[in-house]
Coordinates of C-alpha atoms in Angstrom, one line a residue:
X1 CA -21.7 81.4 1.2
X2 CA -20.3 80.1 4.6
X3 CA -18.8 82.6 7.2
X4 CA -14.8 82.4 6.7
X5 CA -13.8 80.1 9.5
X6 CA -11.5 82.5 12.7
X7 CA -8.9 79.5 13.0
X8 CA -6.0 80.2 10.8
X9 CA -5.7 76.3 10.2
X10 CA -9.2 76.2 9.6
X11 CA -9.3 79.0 6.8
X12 CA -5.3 77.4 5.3
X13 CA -7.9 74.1 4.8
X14 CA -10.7 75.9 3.7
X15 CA -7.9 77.5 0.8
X16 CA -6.3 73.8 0.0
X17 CA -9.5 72.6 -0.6
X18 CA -10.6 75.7 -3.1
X19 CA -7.7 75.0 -4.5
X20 CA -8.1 71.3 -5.4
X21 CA -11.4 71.7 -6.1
X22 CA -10.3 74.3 -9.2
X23 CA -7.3 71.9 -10.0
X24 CA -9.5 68.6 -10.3
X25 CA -12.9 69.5 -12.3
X26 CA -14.5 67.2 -13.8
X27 CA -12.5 64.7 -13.5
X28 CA -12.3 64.3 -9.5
X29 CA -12.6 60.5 -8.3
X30 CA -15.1 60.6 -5.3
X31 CA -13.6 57.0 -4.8
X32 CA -11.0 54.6 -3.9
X33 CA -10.0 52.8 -7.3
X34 CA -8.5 50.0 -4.5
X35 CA -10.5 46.9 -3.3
X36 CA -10.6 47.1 0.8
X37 CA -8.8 43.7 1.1
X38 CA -5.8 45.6 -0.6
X39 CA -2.4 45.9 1.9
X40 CA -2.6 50.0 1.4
X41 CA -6.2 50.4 2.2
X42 CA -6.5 47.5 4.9
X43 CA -3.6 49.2 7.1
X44 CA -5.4 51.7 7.9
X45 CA -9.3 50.7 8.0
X46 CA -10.5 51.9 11.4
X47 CA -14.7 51.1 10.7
X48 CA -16.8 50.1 8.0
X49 CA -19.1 53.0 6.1
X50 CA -22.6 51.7 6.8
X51 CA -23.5 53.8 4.0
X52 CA -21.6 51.8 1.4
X53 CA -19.9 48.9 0.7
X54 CA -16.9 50.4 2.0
X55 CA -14.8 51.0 5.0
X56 CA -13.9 54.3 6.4
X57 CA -9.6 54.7 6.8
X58 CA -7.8 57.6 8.1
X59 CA -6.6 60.4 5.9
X60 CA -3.3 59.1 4.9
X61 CA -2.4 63.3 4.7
X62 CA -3.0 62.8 9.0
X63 CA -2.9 65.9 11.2
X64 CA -3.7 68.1 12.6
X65 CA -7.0 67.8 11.4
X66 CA -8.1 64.3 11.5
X67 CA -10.5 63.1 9.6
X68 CA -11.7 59.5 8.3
X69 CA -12.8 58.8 4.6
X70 CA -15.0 56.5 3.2
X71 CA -13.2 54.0 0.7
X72 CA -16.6 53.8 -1.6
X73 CA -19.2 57.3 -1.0
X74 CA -17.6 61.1 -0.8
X75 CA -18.2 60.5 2.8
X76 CA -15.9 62.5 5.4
X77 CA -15.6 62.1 9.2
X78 CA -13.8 65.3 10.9
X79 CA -12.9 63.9 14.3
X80 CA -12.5 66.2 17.2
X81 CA -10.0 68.7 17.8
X82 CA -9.1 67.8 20.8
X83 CA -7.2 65.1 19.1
X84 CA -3.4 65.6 19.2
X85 CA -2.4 62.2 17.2
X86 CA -3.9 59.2 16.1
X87 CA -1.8 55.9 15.8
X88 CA -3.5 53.0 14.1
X89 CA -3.0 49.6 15.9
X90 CA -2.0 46.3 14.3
X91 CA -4.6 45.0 16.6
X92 CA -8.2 44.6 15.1
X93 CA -11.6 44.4 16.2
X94 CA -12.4 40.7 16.2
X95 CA -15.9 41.1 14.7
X96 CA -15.2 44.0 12.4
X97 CA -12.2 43.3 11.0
X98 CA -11.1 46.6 11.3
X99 CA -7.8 48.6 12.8
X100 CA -8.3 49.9 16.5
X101 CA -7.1 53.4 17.0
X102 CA -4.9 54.8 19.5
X103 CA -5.4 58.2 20.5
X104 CA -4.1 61.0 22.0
X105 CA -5.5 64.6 23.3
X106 CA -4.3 67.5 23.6
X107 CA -3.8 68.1 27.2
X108 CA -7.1 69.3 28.9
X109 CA -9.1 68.4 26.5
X110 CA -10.2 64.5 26.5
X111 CA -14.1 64.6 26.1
X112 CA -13.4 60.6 27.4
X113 CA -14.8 60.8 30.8
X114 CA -11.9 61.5 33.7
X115 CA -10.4 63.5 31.3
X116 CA -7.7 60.6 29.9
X117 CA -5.3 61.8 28.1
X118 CA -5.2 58.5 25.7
X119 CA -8.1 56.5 24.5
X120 CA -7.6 53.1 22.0
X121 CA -11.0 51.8 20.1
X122 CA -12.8 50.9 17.2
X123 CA -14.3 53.7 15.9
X124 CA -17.8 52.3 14.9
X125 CA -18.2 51.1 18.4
X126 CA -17.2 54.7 20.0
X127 CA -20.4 56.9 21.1
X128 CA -17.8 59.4 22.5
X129 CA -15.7 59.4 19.5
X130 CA -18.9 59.3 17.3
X131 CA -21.2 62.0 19.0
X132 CA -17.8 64.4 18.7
X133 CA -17.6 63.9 15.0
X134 CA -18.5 65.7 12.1
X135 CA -20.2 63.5 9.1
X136 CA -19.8 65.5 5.9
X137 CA -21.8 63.4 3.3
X138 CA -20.8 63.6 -0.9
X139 CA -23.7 64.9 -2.0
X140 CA -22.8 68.3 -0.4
X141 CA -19.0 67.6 -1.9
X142 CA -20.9 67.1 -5.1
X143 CA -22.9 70.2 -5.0
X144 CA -19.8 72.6 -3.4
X145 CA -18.1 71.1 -6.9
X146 CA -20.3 72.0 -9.0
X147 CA -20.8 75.3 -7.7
X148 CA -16.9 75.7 -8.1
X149 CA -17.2 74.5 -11.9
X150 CA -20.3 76.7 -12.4
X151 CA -18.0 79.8 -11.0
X152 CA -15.1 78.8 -13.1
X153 CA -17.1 78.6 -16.7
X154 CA -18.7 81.8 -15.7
X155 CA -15.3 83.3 -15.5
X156 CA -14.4 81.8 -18.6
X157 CA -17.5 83.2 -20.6
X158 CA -16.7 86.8 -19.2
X159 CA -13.3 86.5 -20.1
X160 CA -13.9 85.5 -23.8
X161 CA -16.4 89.0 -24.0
X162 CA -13.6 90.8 -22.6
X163 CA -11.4 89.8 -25.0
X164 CA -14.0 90.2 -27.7
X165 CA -14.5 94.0 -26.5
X166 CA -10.8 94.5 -26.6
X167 CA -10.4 93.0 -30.2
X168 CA -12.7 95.2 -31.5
X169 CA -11.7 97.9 -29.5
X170 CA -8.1 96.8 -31.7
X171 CA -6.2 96.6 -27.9
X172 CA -4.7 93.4 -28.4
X173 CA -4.9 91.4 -24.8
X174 CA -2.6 88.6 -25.4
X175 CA 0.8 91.4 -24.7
X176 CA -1.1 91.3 -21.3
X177 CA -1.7 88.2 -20.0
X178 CA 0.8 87.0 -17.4

């Protein structure tokens, strides 16, 4: 298991996303049922996933952690967080087609050099941006779901003997269940 992340926004995260795993199962979607061309998705395509046949958009849930998510892979980019907002441009890249990004650090921490406070680009032609960026790729989604699912049915078997134990035991369990 990983170390329980010290930021208390970091470990509130680290809980939502236990608890969504346990709440979706089996039937999560790893992908966006929308074509990119559609007005919801194209509003807010900042690069394209040269993984996939997708494009990467900002997390419509926004801060404070930003991230960007791929439209076709369980693909996640954490940005840096050092960034204080993000506002996606109406202006686009002219040969990617996709949304520049305005954004804005908190104060002393720009890793842009001079230490500027704003910064607009498209994010697949970014080093800084990139090279600050966390790439979290769906196979380990995949496998942290399974593990979650592996845990759950576990609990579920061991439940059932305990139950099992009790009945002939002739405690009936059900009066305790909350």
């Amino acid at each position: 298991l990983e170390p329980t992340p010290e930021d208390p926004i970091d470990k509130e995260d680290e809980n939502k996303e236990r608890q969504i795993k346990r709440m979706a199962g089996k039937s999560l979607m790893l992908h966006c049922p929308l074509p990119e061309k559609h007005p919801l998705i194209d509003e807010l395509t900042v690069s394209p996933d040269p993984d996939s046949e997708g494009v990467f958009i900002l997390d419509p849930h926004f801060g404070p952690k930003w991230r960007l998510v791929s439209t076709r892979e369980a693909t996640i980019v954490y940005l840096p967080k050092s960034i204080e907002k993000i506002v996606v441009l109406n202006k686009k890249d002219d040969i990617l087609d996709c949304h520049l990004m305005k954004i804005f650090f908190k104060d002393g921490m720009s890793p842009i050099e001079g230490g500027a406070e704003t910064h607009t680009c498209c994010f697949a032609n970014d080093p800084v941006l990139q090279s600050s960026s966390r790439f979290f790729h769906g196979s380990e989604r995949m496998k942290a779901l399974e593990e979650v699912a592996e845990g759950e049915a576990v609990a579920e078997v061991e439940e059932a003997g305990v139950e099992a134990e009790a009945a002939a035991a002739g405690v009936d369990v059900k009066k305790y269940h909350v």
